[in-house]
Amino acid sequence: NWSTATETNNSGFEVQRKSDSEEWEAIGFVSGSGTTTEVRNYSYSDDLLSEGIYSYRLKQIDFDGSYEYSSEVNVEFSIPNEFNLAQNYPNPFNPSTIIEFSLPENAGNIQLSIYNTLGEKVAELVNTTLTAGHYQYQWNAQNAATGMYTYELRTDKFVSVKKMLFLK
């Protein structure tokens, strides 16, 4: 995740990665906002990594082809050693919140569901097979009623439920 305060002639950002034994490689591109004086927020997800330490940088490219590199950021990626459902954040929230969870092994039948206080399912964020790793999903409750909700992570081997509060 990164932000810009202003942008001038910004075509976009080439996301680059390297590990200890590799050279920098382009792994993705995120379009910029051209010229603006407003704050812009950007993000990129690097999926399907092996355990290890990686370095990342951005190559900000202008429409005329000129470019600048960002500072490098080091990230250690490891496979979790246990199932975990984290508390959402922010909490209370309005109108959206982030829910994170970890899987120590590949798992089928992963469900991340949200329920109202009557126990009715109001959203299903995940219903699929996932590989071991850390996951993050956003729930936008813009059209939901103010109040308490629960969210549940369910796999073949694990179930966890947490509460969250939506305030308009």
PDB file of C-alpha atoms in Angstrom, residues 26 34 46 52 55 60 78-79 85-86 116 119 123 125 134 139 146 156 165:
ATOM      1  CA  ALA A  26       8.804  -6.223 -12.692  1.00  0.00           C
ATOM      2  CA  GLY A  34      -1.995  11.638 -14.313  1.00  0.00           C
ATOM      3  CA  ASP A  46       1.977 -10.229  -4.521  1.00  0.00           C
ATOM      4  CA  GLY A  52      11.564 -16.027   2.407  1.00  0.00           C
ATOM      5  CA  SER A  55      12.592  -6.589  -1.289  1.00  0.00           C
ATOM      6  CA  GLN A  60       7.139   5.630 -10.835  1.00  0.00           C
ATOM      7  CA  SER A  78       6.222 -17.080   6.150  1.00  0.00           C
ATOM      8  CA  ILE A  79       3.495 -19.697   6.191  1.00  0.00           C
ATOM      9  CA  LEU A  85      -9.142 -15.291  12.534  1.00  0.00           C
ATOM     10  CA  ALA A  86      -8.076 -11.770  13.522  1.00  0.00           C
ATOM     11  CA  ASN A 116     -26.619  -9.991  11.711  1.00  0.00           C
ATOM     12  CA  GLY A 119     -28.239 -15.003  12.867  1.00  0.00           C
ATOM     13  CA  ALA A 123     -22.677 -11.453   3.265  1.00  0.00           C
ATOM     14  CA  LEU A 125     -16.861 -12.863   1.457  1.00  0.00           C
ATOM     15  CA  HIS A 134      -2.364 -14.929   5.117  1.00  0.00           C
ATOM     16  CA  TRP A 139     -16.477  -5.803   3.745  1.00  0.00           C
ATOM     17  CA  THR A 146     -26.174   0.082  11.912  1.00  0.00           C
ATOM     18  CA  ASP A 156     -13.000 -28.506   7.495  1.00  0.00           C
ATOM     19  CA  LEU A 165     -19.771  -2.976  15.253  1.00  0.00           C
TER      20      LEU A 165
END
